[in-house]
Each structure stands twice: as C-alpha cells, then as structure tokens.
XYZ file of C-alpha atoms in Angstrom:
669
model
C 108.114 -24.737 -12.412
C 106.422 -24.691 -9.189
C 102.671 -25.592 -9.716
C 100.548 -23.242 -7.607
C 97.517 -24.998 -5.692
C 94.144 -24.041 -5.809
C 92.660 -22.581 -2.368
C 88.922 -22.097 -1.718
C 88.435 -19.211 0.919
C 90.845 -20.319 3.422
C 90.240 -24.038 3.239
C 92.809 -26.515 2.686
C 93.880 -27.403 -0.883
C 92.386 -30.235 -2.415
C 93.308 -29.306 -5.910
C 96.365 -29.796 -7.401
C 97.659 -28.388 -11.145
C 98.835 -30.584 -13.674
C 102.331 -29.842 -12.798
C 102.160 -31.156 -9.191
C 102.869 -34.667 -10.081
C 106.258 -32.970 -11.014
C 106.871 -31.231 -7.554
C 109.488 -32.368 -5.352
C 107.717 -34.770 -2.399
C 110.383 -33.897 0.052
C 109.996 -31.178 2.425
C 112.412 -29.076 4.322
C 109.291 -28.588 6.855
C 109.033 -30.480 10.119
C 108.724 -34.138 9.266
C 105.096 -35.231 9.816
C 106.186 -37.818 12.620
C 108.780 -37.348 14.772
C 108.155 -40.002 17.727
C 106.029 -43.201 17.750
C 102.612 -43.041 19.781
C 102.710 -44.599 23.269
C 99.184 -45.237 22.853
C 98.197 -48.862 22.387
C 96.243 -48.341 19.183
C 95.655 -51.093 16.918
C 97.905 -49.678 14.486
C 100.766 -49.484 17.071
C 100.328 -53.135 17.933
C 100.775 -54.020 14.195
C 103.900 -52.108 14.155
C 105.396 -53.650 17.236
C 104.625 -57.145 16.134
C 106.518 -56.608 12.940
C 109.207 -54.469 14.386
C 108.475 -51.512 12.377
C 108.304 -47.902 13.322
C 104.534 -47.168 13.521
C 105.145 -43.264 11.955
C 107.082 -44.796 9.014
C 104.348 -47.713 8.637
C 101.542 -45.007 8.439
C 103.446 -42.503 6.414
C 104.570 -45.028 3.985
C 100.961 -46.663 3.326
C 99.886 -42.916 2.855
C 102.584 -42.032 0.539
C 101.661 -45.561 -1.382
C 97.895 -44.715 -1.441
C 98.727 -40.965 -2.746
C 101.006 -42.023 -5.311
C 99.164 -44.901 -6.881
C 95.450 -44.696 -6.422
C 94.816 -40.748 -6.019
C 96.997 -39.788 -8.622
C 95.208 -41.992 -11.179
C 91.612 -40.951 -9.598
C 92.964 -37.487 -9.883
C 92.808 -37.580 -13.600
C 89.126 -38.976 -13.803
C 87.944 -36.141 -10.996
C 89.647 -33.710 -12.660
C 88.722 -30.587 -15.261
C 89.086 -32.889 -18.309
C 86.789 -35.728 -17.307
C 84.152 -34.202 -14.687
C 81.113 -33.135 -16.796
C 80.315 -30.181 -14.141
C 81.615 -27.136 -14.591
C 83.762 -25.063 -12.001
C 87.064 -26.784 -11.956
C 90.033 -24.705 -13.187
C 91.656 -25.920 -16.375
C 94.597 -28.583 -15.615
C 93.355 -29.355 -12.035
C 93.481 -32.574 -10.096
C 91.270 -33.807 -7.451
C 93.077 -35.089 -4.359
C 89.995 -37.174 -3.108
C 91.276 -37.415 0.356
C 91.544 -33.466 1.063
C 88.410 -33.146 -0.857
C 86.389 -35.137 1.328
C 88.356 -33.928 4.732
C 87.480 -30.406 3.535
C 83.962 -31.062 2.959
C 83.628 -32.620 6.690
C 85.514 -29.440 8.035
C 82.950 -27.223 6.446
C 80.095 -29.146 8.326
C 82.047 -29.017 11.478
C 80.474 -26.439 13.862
C 83.389 -25.912 15.779
C 85.124 -24.647 12.571
C 84.933 -21.059 14.015
C 87.823 -22.363 16.414
C 89.976 -23.184 13.402
C 92.645 -20.892 14.411
C 93.228 -22.633 17.966
C 93.025 -26.477 16.941
C 93.587 -27.336 20.566
C 90.488 -25.793 21.472
C 88.379 -27.364 19.215
C 85.386 -29.394 20.729
C 82.733 -31.386 19.574
C 79.453 -29.986 19.083
C 76.090 -31.948 20.144
C 75.010 -33.894 16.775
C 78.191 -33.084 14.760
C 80.853 -35.662 16.232
C 80.642 -37.837 12.801
C 81.542 -34.856 11.070
C 83.916 -33.214 13.410
C 87.452 -33.659 11.749
C 89.249 -33.477 14.675
C 86.741 -35.074 17.515
C 86.043 -37.743 14.880
C 88.903 -40.327 16.207
C 86.807 -43.284 15.288
C 86.457 -42.184 11.709
C 90.023 -41.116 11.396
C 91.294 -44.356 12.780
C 88.988 -46.367 10.203
C 90.348 -44.227 7.601
C 93.751 -44.773 8.671
C 93.230 -48.548 8.770
C 91.828 -48.868 5.597
C 94.569 -46.816 3.932
C 97.001 -49.440 5.336
C 95.142 -52.453 4.442
C 94.501 -51.255 1.027
C 98.236 -50.031 0.239
C 100.069 -52.667 1.581
C 100.038 -54.862 -1.736
C 102.258 -52.445 -3.115
C 104.733 -52.583 -0.144
C 107.553 -54.200 -1.786
C 108.010 -51.563 -4.568
C 108.822 -48.982 -1.923
C 110.499 -51.096 1.005
C 112.979 -53.341 -0.845
C 113.039 -56.372 -2.369
C 113.780 -58.787 0.682
C 110.556 -59.091 2.357
C 109.582 -62.606 2.963
C 106.345 -63.998 1.337
C 104.841 -64.955 4.658
C 106.004 -61.842 6.729
C 104.273 -59.862 3.963
C 101.172 -61.701 4.273
C 101.071 -62.015 7.806
C 101.222 -57.920 7.655
C 98.537 -57.915 5.274
C 96.268 -59.891 7.685
C 96.831 -57.867 10.383
C 96.486 -54.798 8.625
C 93.152 -56.350 7.150
C 91.845 -57.531 10.614
C 92.375 -54.029 12.428
C 90.405 -52.360 8.834
C 87.863 -54.465 9.373
C 87.164 -53.816 13.281
C 87.481 -50.293 12.634
C 85.060 -50.117 9.739
C 82.381 -52.127 11.834
C 82.362 -49.002 13.994
C 81.378 -46.365 11.417
C 78.722 -47.826 9.487
C 76.609 -45.332 11.078
C 78.994 -42.530 10.964
C 77.378 -40.330 8.230
C 80.126 -38.128 6.755
C 82.676 -37.807 4.043
C 85.618 -39.718 5.592
C 83.471 -42.538 6.680
C 82.337 -43.058 2.915
C 86.231 -42.645 1.730
C 86.856 -45.174 4.382
C 84.116 -47.443 3.545
C 84.841 -47.520 -0.112
C 88.855 -47.999 -0.048
C 87.776 -51.021 2.368
C 85.477 -52.362 -0.167
C 88.318 -52.001 -2.826
C 90.778 -53.892 -0.456
C 91.218 -57.579 -1.411
C 91.037 -60.378 1.179
C 94.676 -61.225 2.213
C 96.066 -64.764 1.759
C 95.894 -67.232 4.659
C 92.812 -66.295 6.089
C 91.285 -69.028 8.446
C 88.489 -71.018 7.014
C 86.356 -69.821 9.815
C 86.995 -65.903 8.695
C 86.185 -66.981 4.744
C 82.648 -68.336 5.746
C 81.696 -65.232 7.092
C 82.059 -63.791 3.572
C 83.387 -60.794 2.593
C 82.093 -57.568 3.443
C 83.725 -55.419 0.798
C 80.601 -54.961 -1.816
C 78.445 -54.179 1.288
C 80.652 -51.306 2.368
C 80.563 -49.946 -1.332
C 76.870 -50.235 -1.103
C 76.864 -48.423 2.342
C 79.217 -45.787 1.362
C 76.930 -44.890 -1.811
C 74.084 -44.756 0.679
C 75.828 -42.568 3.083
C 76.832 -40.359 0.082
C 73.183 -39.764 -0.589
C 72.504 -39.057 3.029
C 75.408 -36.315 3.482
C 74.222 -34.407 0.002
C 70.712 -33.962 1.604
C 70.247 -30.156 2.078
C 67.637 -30.701 5.027
C 67.506 -32.940 7.807
C 64.255 -34.842 7.883
C 62.865 -37.294 10.083
C 63.944 -40.789 9.954
C 61.975 -43.836 10.957
C 63.228 -47.437 11.261
C 62.473 -50.735 12.808
C 66.152 -51.333 14.589
C 66.672 -47.811 15.513
C 64.991 -45.106 17.689
C 63.367 -42.557 15.348
C 64.434 -38.958 15.793
C 62.802 -35.955 14.479
C 64.273 -32.763 13.118
C 62.250 -29.580 13.552
C 60.026 -29.228 10.641
C 61.768 -27.129 8.078
C 65.324 -26.978 9.511
C 68.227 -26.763 7.667
C 71.663 -27.972 8.412
C 73.195 -26.757 11.965
C 72.729 -23.164 12.120
C 76.647 -22.892 12.840
C 77.607 -24.481 9.604
C 74.689 -22.447 7.509
C 76.350 -19.023 8.623
C 79.610 -20.468 7.404
C 77.934 -21.773 4.326
C 77.283 -18.187 3.026
C 81.151 -17.206 3.336
C 82.613 -20.196 1.746
C 81.242 -20.038 -2.233
C 83.334 -23.050 -3.132
C 81.453 -25.317 -1.100
C 78.902 -26.572 -3.529
C 81.705 -26.900 -5.816
C 83.358 -29.567 -3.498
C 80.186 -31.105 -3.064
C 79.577 -31.638 -6.819
C 82.690 -33.007 -7.367
C 82.502 -35.146 -4.507
C 79.128 -36.633 -6.201
C 80.951 -36.982 -9.291
C 83.230 -39.264 -7.396
C 80.339 -41.358 -6.166
C 79.414 -41.490 -9.873
C 82.641 -43.134 -10.704
C 82.506 -45.515 -7.612
C 79.067 -46.473 -7.880
C 79.016 -47.119 -11.679
C 82.199 -48.974 -11.403
C 80.601 -51.167 -8.830
C 77.207 -51.980 -10.380
C 79.039 -52.765 -13.820
C 81.249 -55.226 -11.991
C 78.779 -56.907 -9.729
C 75.702 -56.769 -12.242
C 73.493 -55.422 -9.250
C 71.585 -51.975 -9.912
C 73.269 -48.787 -9.023
C 72.543 -47.349 -5.462
C 73.607 -43.411 -5.974
C 72.310 -42.893 -9.338
C 69.394 -44.439 -11.244
C 70.079 -47.507 -12.982
C 67.957 -49.404 -15.872
C 65.097 -46.956 -15.402
C 65.746 -43.512 -16.241
C 69.576 -43.540 -15.906
C 69.331 -41.592 -19.471
C 67.805 -38.768 -17.861
C 70.239 -38.341 -15.155
C 71.988 -34.884 -15.327
C 75.472 -36.632 -15.043
C 74.720 -38.677 -17.804
C 73.033 -35.790 -19.947
C 76.254 -33.620 -19.272
C 78.941 -36.399 -20.170
C 76.858 -37.017 -23.733
C 76.972 -33.050 -24.156
C 80.888 -32.520 -23.090
C 81.333 -35.638 -25.570
C 79.912 -33.768 -28.395
C 81.713 -30.714 -27.689
C 85.060 -32.671 -27.442
C 84.038 -34.082 -30.943
C 83.656 -30.652 -32.564
C 86.805 -29.741 -31.183
C 88.749 -31.801 -32.463
C 87.232 -32.465 -36.103
C 90.500 -31.061 -37.596
C 92.623 -33.635 -35.643
C 90.790 -36.787 -37.004
C 90.786 -35.064 -40.508
C 94.468 -34.138 -40.715
C 96.486 -35.184 -37.701
C 97.961 -33.762 -34.900
C 101.278 -33.465 -32.589
C 100.697 -35.748 -29.468
C 101.671 -33.819 -26.482
C 101.197 -34.789 -22.923
C 98.772 -32.003 -22.353
C 96.826 -33.467 -25.389
C 96.961 -36.747 -24.675
C 95.442 -36.173 -20.781
C 92.671 -34.112 -22.167
C 91.653 -36.762 -25.089
C 92.190 -39.644 -21.980
C 89.738 -37.499 -19.763
C 87.088 -36.895 -22.174
C 87.260 -40.551 -23.300
C 86.853 -41.737 -20.031
C 83.782 -39.950 -19.216
C 82.529 -41.883 -22.615
C 83.953 -44.910 -21.005
C 81.824 -44.123 -17.709
C 78.761 -43.607 -19.760
C 79.484 -46.793 -21.766
C 79.701 -49.051 -18.481
C 76.681 -47.228 -17.146
C 74.930 -48.507 -20.271
C 76.166 -51.939 -20.120
C 75.196 -52.600 -16.512
C 71.512 -51.302 -17.377
C 71.843 -53.851 -20.073
C 72.742 -56.640 -17.549
C 70.182 -55.379 -15.177
C 67.341 -55.596 -17.674
C 68.387 -59.217 -18.879
C 69.058 -60.582 -15.481
C 65.806 -59.635 -13.959
C 63.779 -60.209 -16.993
C 62.280 -56.581 -17.819
C 59.966 -56.221 -20.627
C 61.578 -55.796 -24.059
C 61.151 -52.335 -24.354
C 63.508 -51.771 -21.404
C 66.255 -54.064 -23.019
C 65.919 -52.311 -26.310
C 66.645 -48.947 -24.509
C 69.605 -50.293 -22.653
C 70.600 -51.974 -25.835
C 70.540 -48.732 -27.939
C 72.323 -46.865 -24.870
C 75.214 -49.478 -25.608
C 75.494 -49.232 -28.989
C 75.486 -45.438 -29.032
C 78.168 -45.242 -26.817
C 80.345 -47.781 -28.696
C 79.647 -45.414 -31.671
C 80.942 -42.736 -30.094
C 83.725 -44.171 -28.875
C 84.722 -45.554 -32.132
C 84.243 -42.557 -34.004
C 85.188 -39.708 -31.575
C 87.696 -41.166 -29.554
C 89.354 -44.258 -31.332
C 91.318 -42.333 -33.952
C 92.910 -40.176 -31.381
C 93.377 -42.767 -29.028
C 95.329 -44.639 -31.699
C 97.684 -41.957 -32.028
C 98.370 -41.487 -28.760
C 99.409 -44.854 -28.691
C 101.944 -44.942 -31.511
C 103.389 -41.926 -29.303
C 102.971 -43.672 -25.885
C 106.590 -44.461 -25.199
C 107.557 -40.760 -25.877
C 104.916 -39.408 -23.224
C 105.112 -39.164 -19.283
C 104.289 -41.561 -16.703
C 100.651 -39.801 -15.970
C 99.878 -39.865 -19.826
C 101.076 -43.533 -20.209
C 99.207 -44.928 -17.385
C 95.666 -43.307 -17.844
C 95.861 -44.286 -21.601
C 96.834 -47.674 -20.463
C 93.711 -47.612 -17.810
C 91.388 -46.085 -20.342
C 92.130 -48.756 -22.811
C 92.167 -51.686 -20.626
C 88.868 -50.605 -18.873
C 86.900 -49.966 -22.208
C 87.829 -53.177 -23.553
C 86.805 -54.817 -19.983
C 83.762 -53.313 -20.517
C 83.401 -54.746 -24.318
C 84.105 -58.221 -22.764
C 81.907 -58.117 -19.773
C 79.298 -56.960 -22.411
C 79.781 -59.974 -24.845
C 79.865 -62.465 -21.762
C 76.678 -61.408 -20.456
C 75.110 -61.890 -24.097
C 76.375 -65.299 -24.221
C 75.146 -66.245 -20.742
C 71.421 -64.941 -21.814
C 71.702 -66.068 -25.327
C 71.146 -62.526 -26.715
C 74.014 -62.249 -29.097
C 71.587 -60.854 -31.205
C 71.369 -58.062 -29.609
C 74.911 -56.614 -31.553
C 75.959 -56.506 -35.010
C 78.394 -59.362 -35.839
C 79.018 -60.709 -32.143
C 81.698 -63.243 -33.150
C 84.070 -61.019 -34.930
C 83.572 -58.198 -32.603
C 83.949 -60.385 -29.375
C 87.143 -61.917 -31.039
C 88.157 -58.204 -31.828
C 87.946 -57.433 -28.152
C 89.942 -60.535 -26.880
C 92.858 -59.444 -29.275
C 92.849 -55.812 -28.140
C 92.815 -56.723 -24.532
C 95.868 -58.905 -24.913
C 97.605 -56.496 -26.760
C 96.748 -53.562 -23.987
C 97.911 -55.853 -21.098
C 100.754 -56.699 -23.385
C 101.942 -53.007 -23.452
C 101.073 -52.718 -20.060
C 103.774 -55.316 -19.434
C 106.272 -53.469 -21.805
C 105.651 -50.099 -21.080
C 108.530 -49.108 -18.049
C 108.586 -46.134 -15.766
C 111.199 -45.666 -13.158
C 110.184 -45.942 -9.034
C 111.430 -42.311 -8.873
C 108.623 -41.503 -11.173
C 105.757 -43.250 -9.228
C 106.898 -41.933 -6.097
C 108.729 -38.870 -6.437
C 111.957 -37.772 -4.791
C 112.280 -38.325 -1.297
C 114.959 -37.488 1.208
C 116.496 -40.984 0.515
C 116.807 -41.457 -2.916
C 114.972 -44.540 -4.768
C 116.663 -47.037 -6.387
C 116.517 -46.619 -10.356
C 114.466 -49.881 -10.833
C 112.026 -49.745 -13.841
C 108.953 -51.221 -13.271
C 105.742 -51.996 -15.773
C 102.727 -49.982 -15.761
C 101.079 -53.215 -14.643
C 102.784 -52.890 -11.431
C 101.667 -49.585 -10.513
C 97.711 -50.298 -11.640
C 95.813 -49.157 -8.969
C 92.708 -51.528 -10.082
C 94.849 -54.681 -10.629
C 91.528 -56.954 -10.240
C 90.614 -55.646 -13.437
C 93.509 -56.935 -15.335
C 92.684 -60.446 -13.650
C 88.799 -59.954 -14.831
C 89.870 -59.237 -18.271
C 92.555 -62.325 -18.495
C 89.923 -64.388 -17.318
C 87.131 -63.477 -19.704
C 89.749 -63.789 -22.421
C 90.897 -67.625 -21.274
C 86.784 -68.321 -21.238
C 86.581 -67.118 -24.472
C 89.124 -68.984 -26.063
C 88.290 -71.974 -23.911
C 84.669 -71.885 -25.457
C 85.760 -71.367 -28.661
C 89.341 -72.306 -29.467
C 88.425 -74.606 -32.600
C 87.199 -71.312 -34.039
C 89.463 -68.410 -32.790
C 92.757 -69.399 -31.973
C 94.047 -72.036 -34.275
C 97.830 -71.906 -33.736
C 99.080 -73.845 -30.880
C 102.033 -71.359 -30.730
C 99.208 -68.323 -30.423
C 97.995 -69.905 -27.298
C 101.532 -70.731 -25.907
C 102.125 -66.961 -26.074
C 98.946 -65.811 -24.295
C 99.894 -68.202 -21.741
C 103.243 -66.675 -21.303
C 101.824 -63.333 -21.496
C 99.190 -64.365 -18.820
C 101.645 -65.575 -16.458
C 104.188 -62.436 -16.886
C 100.789 -60.306 -16.055
C 100.055 -61.913 -12.866
C 103.929 -62.038 -11.888
C 103.948 -58.226 -12.273
C 100.496 -57.595 -10.298
C 100.690 -57.223 -6.519
C 100.940 -60.734 -5.075
C 99.648 -60.323 -1.702
C 95.830 -60.969 -2.584
C 93.901 -63.907 -2.142
C 91.571 -63.255 -5.113
C 94.667 -62.556 -7.649
C 96.429 -65.897 -6.511
C 92.726 -67.574 -7.282
C 92.669 -65.965 -10.563
C 96.073 -67.039 -11.609
C 95.356 -70.578 -10.685
C 91.696 -70.201 -12.661
C 93.525 -68.549 -15.588
C 96.412 -70.887 -15.853
C 94.031 -74.084 -15.560
C 91.852 -72.920 -18.539
C 94.335 -71.971 -20.864
C 96.169 -75.202 -20.258
C 93.262 -76.977 -21.040
C 92.913 -75.087 -24.360
C 96.359 -75.721 -25.181
C 96.228 -79.501 -24.603
C 92.913 -79.473 -26.795
C 94.889 -77.598 -29.436
C 98.266 -79.814 -29.284
C 95.807 -82.852 -29.617
C 93.985 -81.579 -32.452
C 97.245 -80.351 -34.443
C 98.721 -84.152 -33.676
C 95.589 -85.676 -34.995
C 95.725 -83.511 -37.964
C 99.484 -83.882 -38.763
C 98.636 -87.959 -38.665
C 96.082 -87.394 -41.197
C 98.525 -85.446 -43.744
C 99.913 -87.701 -46.290
C 103.699 -87.633 -45.969
C 104.220 -86.442 -49.602
C 102.526 -83.273 -48.937
C 104.800 -82.685 -46.090
C 107.837 -83.121 -48.215
C 106.441 -80.568 -50.584
C 105.865 -78.198 -48.370
C 108.530 -78.423 -45.480
C 107.718 -74.790 -44.445
C 104.459 -75.150 -43.388
C 103.420 -76.061 -39.937
C 100.701 -78.192 -38.452
C 99.371 -75.332 -36.719
C 99.433 -72.927 -39.720
C 101.105 -70.171 -37.603
C 101.364 -66.836 -39.777
C 104.945 -65.381 -40.431
C 103.240 -61.965 -38.983
C 102.168 -63.304 -36.101
C 105.374 -64.850 -35.369
C 106.838 -61.637 -35.146
C 104.167 -60.078 -32.637
C 105.331 -63.193 -30.263
C 108.897 -62.081 -30.719
C 107.947 -59.584 -28.188
C 106.725 -61.666 -26.052
C 109.461 -63.919 -26.063
C 111.986 -60.838 -25.127
C 110.333 -60.380 -21.918
C 111.495 -62.228 -18.795
C 108.833 -63.966 -16.885
C 109.634 -62.498 -13.426
C 107.361 -60.658 -10.773
C 108.102 -57.192 -9.896
C 106.632 -57.311 -6.348
C 109.757 -59.569 -5.168
C 109.692 -61.507 -2.109
C 112.459 -63.414 -0.507
C 111.679 -66.740 -1.887
C 111.840 -65.323 -5.438
C 114.622 -63.357 -6.097
C 117.435 -65.715 -5.276
C 118.046 -66.356 -8.565
C 118.229 -62.945 -9.663
C 121.486 -62.345 -8.279
C 122.950 -59.689 -5.689
C 122.255 -56.843 -8.363
C 118.862 -56.229 -6.886
C 118.739 -52.865 -5.053
C 116.650 -51.693 -2.375
C 114.327 -48.918 -2.329
C 115.919 -46.794 0.112
C 119.463 -45.177 -0.310
C 119.951 -45.562 3.515
C 119.447 -49.317 4.267
C 120.869 -52.162 2.010
C 118.051 -54.549 3.153
C 114.944 -55.152 4.886
C 114.493 -58.510 6.486
C 111.634 -57.718 8.942
C 113.627 -58.874 11.588
C 115.526 -55.754 12.991
C 113.990 -52.449 13.919
C 117.347 -50.846 13.407
C 116.985 -52.209 9.419
C 113.765 -50.686 8.929
C 114.084 -48.983 5.249
C 110.722 -46.970 5.601
C 112.622 -43.720 5.012
C 110.014 -41.822 3.058
C 108.881 -38.405 4.212
C 105.450 -37.493 3.545
C 105.123 -34.575 1.006
C 105.265 -31.036 2.621
C 101.485 -30.852 1.167
C 100.606 -33.957 3.210
C 100.738 -31.883 6.380
C 97.174 -31.231 5.544
C 95.921 -34.525 6.416
C 97.861 -34.618 9.758
C 96.508 -30.977 10.706
C 93.246 -32.589 10.391
C 93.861 -35.824 12.705
C 94.078 -38.222 10.027
C 97.061 -39.803 11.598
C 97.014 -41.765 14.898
C 100.683 -40.846 15.767
C 100.769 -37.687 18.085
C 103.377 -35.330 16.902
C 106.197 -34.760 19.431
C 109.599 -33.520 19.757
C 112.406 -35.353 17.737
C 113.504 -38.380 19.826
C 115.364 -41.534 19.297
C 112.879 -44.304 17.857
C 114.477 -46.953 19.151
C-alpha cells in the first residue's frame, strides 16, 4: 500500500499517513546531493577535517534526525494526540516540513514560487524568507548535525574510534553554537526549531574547562524559542520598545504584510498549520518546565493553566476516549497496531496534562505560593493520576502483553509513554521529599516504591525489546545490516532514561533498608543500569556523568546492604542455619529470582560501538552500509555514509535547508 500525503493548497507536504513509515526511503529521483560545495562553510570545514564527504555527512544527519526524532515526535503531534480538530485521521506531523511551510506562507516573495531562482528577500521579511534566510537555514542545518551525531554509530558502521566520534561531536557542537548565536533575534519558525533542537543537544565529551565555565546555553535557547513562538503567532505587529534596542513602530492597526495577507485568504490550511505548531510548543514548553522546575513561558503555569484552552481540550478528549473504550476495559479487546497507537496517543495527551500539573505543583512549592495554590495544583495532579489509572492503565497493560507482536512504531511509543509517565511520578515524589510535603499524596511510601519498580521494569523492557536497523531507518539504496538494536538505543530522549535511573538510585540509597532488602535484587538493578547506559548514545557528557553518578550511588547501596546482611548472618545461630539450608541471608524469594533470570540472560554490551569496545566482539560485526566493510575515518574512499535521503525530503532541499549546492554529478574525490 502506498501512502498518500496530505497536501494543503499548493504547499509541500507536512503530514504523512500512518502507512508512510513503511514506504521505501530510497528514491529513483535525482539524488539530494551530487557534488560537495566549494564554499568555505563551517559544515564544509568540518567535513574536510574528518575526510568525510559533506553531502553524505549532511544527508545522514538529517536521515537520523528524521528517523529517530521526527518519527516519535510526529506521533505526539498527530491526530490521535493533538486535541485540536482538523487533522486527518491517522496522520503524523513532520515538524521540519511544518515549520518550513509556515515560513513559506509568511514569505512575501512566495508569489515567485514557480521561479525559485528569482525569489528575492523583501524588506522586513528576510527572517522568514525560506530561500533568502541563509543564516537561519545554516543554523537549522548545524543544530540538526550536532543533535544527530550521537546516533551516527548506528548508521555509519561499528568501527568509529571513540575519540574521533567525540571530536566530530565537538566540532559540530561548536559550529551549531556559533550559528545559533546569529539567530537569537531571527523570529521565524525555522529559527524556533533550530533553537529548540540545540537546547535538546547535550554537551559533547571533552570540552575545555573554559568552555564549560561559560555554562550551557541550551536551556536559554529553549526559552528563547518559546518566546519567539509567541511572537510569530501574533496576528498584528505592534510597537516594540526595549532599552537595549531601537524602538520600531508599525502603522496603527496594520496587519501582517499585505502580500502575505493576500495569500492568507487563499490558503485555508494555514490556521491549522499554525495551531499544530502551537501544540508542538505546548509539548516543548511543558517538557522544559517539568524537567527544569521553572515556570512555563509559552503557556500559563501555576496561575491559570487549568483555564488554558489546550488543557481543557485535552481533558475533554480524554473523557471522550474513556467513553468510547468502556467496552474494551470491561470485556477486553484485540490489540492491533492501529488500536495500540490510538491508545498511546490519547494517553500521551493525558501524560502531557500530568506533567503540566506536576510542574505547577513544583512551582507552587518552590516559590512559596499560598496554600490554596498548592491545593489547586495538588488536585490537578491527583485528577491526572486517577484518569491515567482508570482510563488508560488497563488498556496499556493489554498493549504491553502484546508488545512483542506489534510493529516498531507501536513498541517505541508505548515504551516512551510508559517511561515518561513514570518519570513524572518519580519527579513528583522527589519534589515532595525535597519540600517535606509527602502529605499531599495518599500512601506515598508504597506509591513511590511501586513507581520505582515499574520504572525498572520499563527500562528492562526497553533493553529486551529488539528491532532491526532497517525497521528504524528504512530501506536505502545500499542494504543495511541486519543488526537488532534495543528500543533504548533509538530513544530520542535518552536523557529521560538517565534521569529515571538517577531518581531510582536516589530512592534506593535513601531507603535501602526498608525497600530493597535483597542483595541479589540490588545486583540486578546495578546490572540493568549498566546495560541501559551501554545502549544509550555514548557521545554525551551529561550521560557519561549520569552513568558515573548512578553507579556510585548503587555501589554505595550495595556495600551497605552487603554489610547489613553479613551482620545478620553472624547473629543467626548456627543451628537455625542447619535447619533451614534453603534460606539465604538476603531473604531472596523464588519469584524475584525468576525475574532476575531475564536480566542475567542479557549481554552487557553497548549498541553504540566504537573501535575500542568491539575488539572482543569478534569479526562477526557487520557495518551499516553494504558497499563498505568498515569506516575507519582515515580514508575518504572508505566513507560508508551511503544513505540517500528519502525522495520526499527533496522538499527540504527545495527550500534551501542544505548548505550544499546541487550540481551535475561528478567524482567526489
């Protein structure tokens, strides 16, 4: 079955149907890049420094970004999760194309769309002009490169030396940072996306001390992106006054430029695009507020978030979903991919409201709001938890039982939803511990312990559940290797896994004597944490730091547990030991032992292999590309980045989102 894209009045596609994930990513059309650019761009310099073709570096980074990040985000921005009406059923939103199409709509030179070479920048619209805004395009390219390099070992082969990969990550990160600084005042949708992506990009390992001393501007970039989204959504330009800038006036009552206004009446789909972008902003803003503990920027936070239209629509759609699925909860149902995705999408909307409520409660406690504000936030949190437990938990449990029989999209999004919801519970209980307000929830000890256990089980499932690289990245002109990788290795938000493991280790450290009394259980948790960090992208300073921290905390808990068990063994009479030879000092139960056998059967190897850590794995390792055996980063002739971009991604090239100019085919080296 060939999926048909949704097109809106002459605009390029920004939605795909659910079946689009199965379409062949190879194309018989003209390849995206034919010859490397001779310009001395930053991307060119990075490519030359590593003897890698710039066109292949660029296309592969975008391919990773589309396959890992946009695939997961597209489900959250699709029809089943977005509460706003108008999206076709079964659609997925491709955020890069959505944001480019919004800028294209605002571009006053859009009338020359049939003659792209004659497009000129119009005064006052250079920031949103898709073709003329080279600074914004270069920044978006640079941030995609820096964001995606973490997953390069999955698609470029297994023999990338660690230092070479880290060096490349540092070069790309420096390039992205320098480009980002140029667009802080460029108010357009592509700039918003670039700023958000850079905010999600971790610091690469090996940065100099003076670079770390300046701090990470990632959080600032996310904040600026949300403020820019507020600005571009304005229906009219108003006078802006600032002590740091020259004030500019707009004619009273003037609307967005006349050329664009005339187009607005011709494109009925623009408001829908703008609404979906606003929904994406809700997802980004809520996640940032939830994880940082700071008030929201784009949407109302503690004071008034329940009155926001987005939150009200999410609650309404959750109730509608509950009514439609009453029979499923009562009598059971057959779990199919389509049903699983629909359940996960609706539950993800509920999870978004839950994160919003937890963020509001954190704000109320952290900033000393009045008791009635704390109670209001507490009520919102408990309502979300009740909705999740009553409406979604039984259906998600059925999906979990059928998970191994579902397709990759359903598996990944079920795992992401389960992990992120329970991460919300862990952060909630951690906040209550911090402010000594455990009275705000019922039976907090058992509830927190249950959340910890379920989080460990979800991460274990993420390690166990395997998918092929071809499933993740699609078919290409050169066949991919048949390697099976875990869901954890393609998680677009690996820092959430690290955060969850850190909170689990904190909980075990605080209450090891009351909660996890089995020494063997702690050993298995330590082993699982090691395997999880092994399978996450290694090219991240924050993940490396989290790995060391979690290991240290779990080691400390293990030592305390071992010493406690040894003391108990010395106190036991030898007679009782002879009478009960089957009883261990740790009190390990047989049922728990059976659960641990699953972990014992797993190997403790990393999916993101480097040259240093694959030596012991033998010569059976195969590379991603069928045309090259190994990629050793030393010879341009051995560059295996042979991916061709999907044919539909010509859309991005047509809008100037690649630095490499298209030229006739030529020998690259």
